[in-house]
């Protein structure tokens, strides 16, 4: 599986952005998908995850209520809608895919369970 993230950019605090992650291959729906981010000088951290059929999602506490993860299996694409952005959301955002079970928060936030990673897209939120 090859992943291509896009949609990053510069936005003012309070604004919105939608990230996309396009996947190659015909087995997209068999992969759990996630978004992670890495801020300057910090380690990469979990943001959100969605299971293969799109019916289950998890979010980091820092983005809960502001970000929405979704997927369209007919287009082999996952999305991250980011609203009410804050300067502390500034980071490189990475999409990731993994075939793991169970799909629960203690698992989905662990990076080693994701086998494939996109190249990252930069989101900058100005104050």
Coordinates of C-alpha atoms in Angstrom, one line a residue:
X1 CA 0.0 0.0 0.0
X2 CA 1.3 3.4 -0.9
X3 CA -0.1 6.5 0.8
X4 CA -0.1 10.1 -0.4
X5 CA -1.1 12.8 2.0
X6 CA -2.3 16.2 0.9
X7 CA -4.2 19.3 2.0
X8 CA -1.8 20.9 4.4
X9 CA -1.1 24.6 4.4
X10 CA -1.1 27.9 6.4
X11 CA -4.3 28.8 8.2
X12 CA -5.2 31.3 10.9
X13 CA -6.2 30.2 14.3
X14 CA -9.9 29.3 14.4
X15 CA -9.8 28.2 10.8
X16 CA -10.3 24.9 9.1
X17 CA -8.4 22.5 6.8
X18 CA -9.2 19.1 5.4
X19 CA -6.4 16.6 4.9
X20 CA -6.7 13.7 2.5
X21 CA -4.7 10.5 2.2
X22 CA -5.0 8.6 -1.1
X23 CA -4.1 4.9 -1.0
X24 CA -3.0 2.6 -3.8
X25 CA -4.2 -0.9 -4.1
X26 CA -7.5 -2.8 -4.1
X27 CA -7.5 -3.8 -0.4
X28 CA -8.0 -0.4 1.2
X29 CA -11.1 -1.4 3.2
X30 CA -9.1 -4.1 5.0
X31 CA -6.8 -1.5 6.6
X32 CA -7.3 0.5 9.7
X33 CA -6.2 4.0 9.0
X34 CA -4.7 6.6 11.2
X35 CA -3.4 10.1 11.4
X36 CA -0.4 11.1 13.4
X37 CA 1.5 14.4 13.7
X38 CA 4.9 15.7 14.6
X39 CA 5.4 19.2 15.9
X40 CA 8.8 20.9 15.7
X41 CA 11.1 19.5 18.3
X42 CA 8.6 16.9 19.5
X43 CA 7.9 13.2 19.0
X44 CA 5.3 12.0 16.6
X45 CA 1.9 11.5 18.3
X46 CA -1.4 9.9 17.6
X47 CA -4.2 12.1 16.3
X48 CA -7.1 9.9 15.2
X49 CA -7.9 6.5 13.8
X50 CA -10.7 4.8 11.9
X51 CA -11.4 1.1 11.3
X52 CA -11.8 -0.5 7.9
X53 CA -15.5 -0.1 7.5
X54 CA -15.5 3.4 8.9
X55 CA -17.8 2.6 11.8
X56 CA -15.4 3.0 14.6
X57 CA -13.1 6.0 15.4
X58 CA -10.8 7.2 18.1
X59 CA -9.3 10.6 18.8
X60 CA -6.6 12.0 20.9
X61 CA -8.0 14.2 23.7
X62 CA -6.3 17.2 22.3
X63 CA -8.3 17.1 19.1
X64 CA -11.6 15.5 20.3
X65 CA -14.6 17.7 19.3
X66 CA -12.5 19.7 16.7
X67 CA -11.2 17.0 14.3
X68 CA -13.2 14.4 12.4
X69 CA -11.7 11.4 10.7
X70 CA -13.5 9.7 7.9
X71 CA -12.9 7.4 4.9
X72 CA -14.4 6.7 1.5
X73 CA -13.5 3.1 0.5
X74 CA -14.9 3.6 -3.0
X75 CA -12.2 6.3 -3.5
X76 CA -9.4 4.6 -1.4
X77 CA -9.1 7.8 0.6
X78 CA -9.2 8.8 4.2
X79 CA -9.8 12.3 5.4
X80 CA -9.1 14.5 8.5
X81 CA -11.4 17.5 8.8
X82 CA -9.7 19.9 11.2
X83 CA -11.9 22.7 12.6
X84 CA -11.2 25.5 15.2
X85 CA -7.4 25.0 14.6
X86 CA -5.0 26.2 17.2
X87 CA -1.3 27.2 16.9
X88 CA -0.4 24.1 18.9
X89 CA -1.9 22.0 16.0
X90 CA 1.0 23.1 13.9
X91 CA 2.8 20.0 12.8
X92 CA 3.6 17.6 9.9
X93 CA 0.6 15.3 9.6
X94 CA 1.2 11.7 8.5
X95 CA -1.4 9.2 7.4
X96 CA -0.8 5.5 8.2
X97 CA -2.4 2.1 7.4
X98 CA -2.3 -1.1 9.4
X99 CA -4.0 -4.5 9.5
X100 CA -4.3 -5.1 13.2
X101 CA -6.8 -6.3 15.8
X102 CA -8.4 -5.4 18.1
X103 CA -9.4 -1.9 17.1
X104 CA -9.3 -0.2 20.4
X105 CA -7.6 3.0 21.7
X106 CA -4.7 1.3 23.4
X107 CA -3.8 -0.3 20.1
X108 CA -4.6 2.3 17.5
X109 CA -2.4 4.9 19.1
X110 CA 0.7 2.7 18.8
X111 CA 2.7 3.5 15.7
X112 CA 4.4 0.1 15.3
X113 CA 1.0 -1.4 14.4
X114 CA 0.9 0.7 11.2
X115 CA 2.8 -1.0 8.4
X116 CA 2.5 1.8 5.8
X117 CA 3.1 5.6 6.1
X118 CA 2.5 8.6 3.9
X119 CA 5.1 11.2 3.3
X120 CA 3.5 13.9 5.6
X121 CA 1.8 17.2 4.9
X122 CA 2.7 20.4 6.8
X123 CA -0.1 22.2 8.7
X124 CA 0.8 25.7 10.0
X125 CA -1.6 27.6 12.3
X126 CA -0.8 31.2 12.8
X127 CA -2.0 33.1 15.9

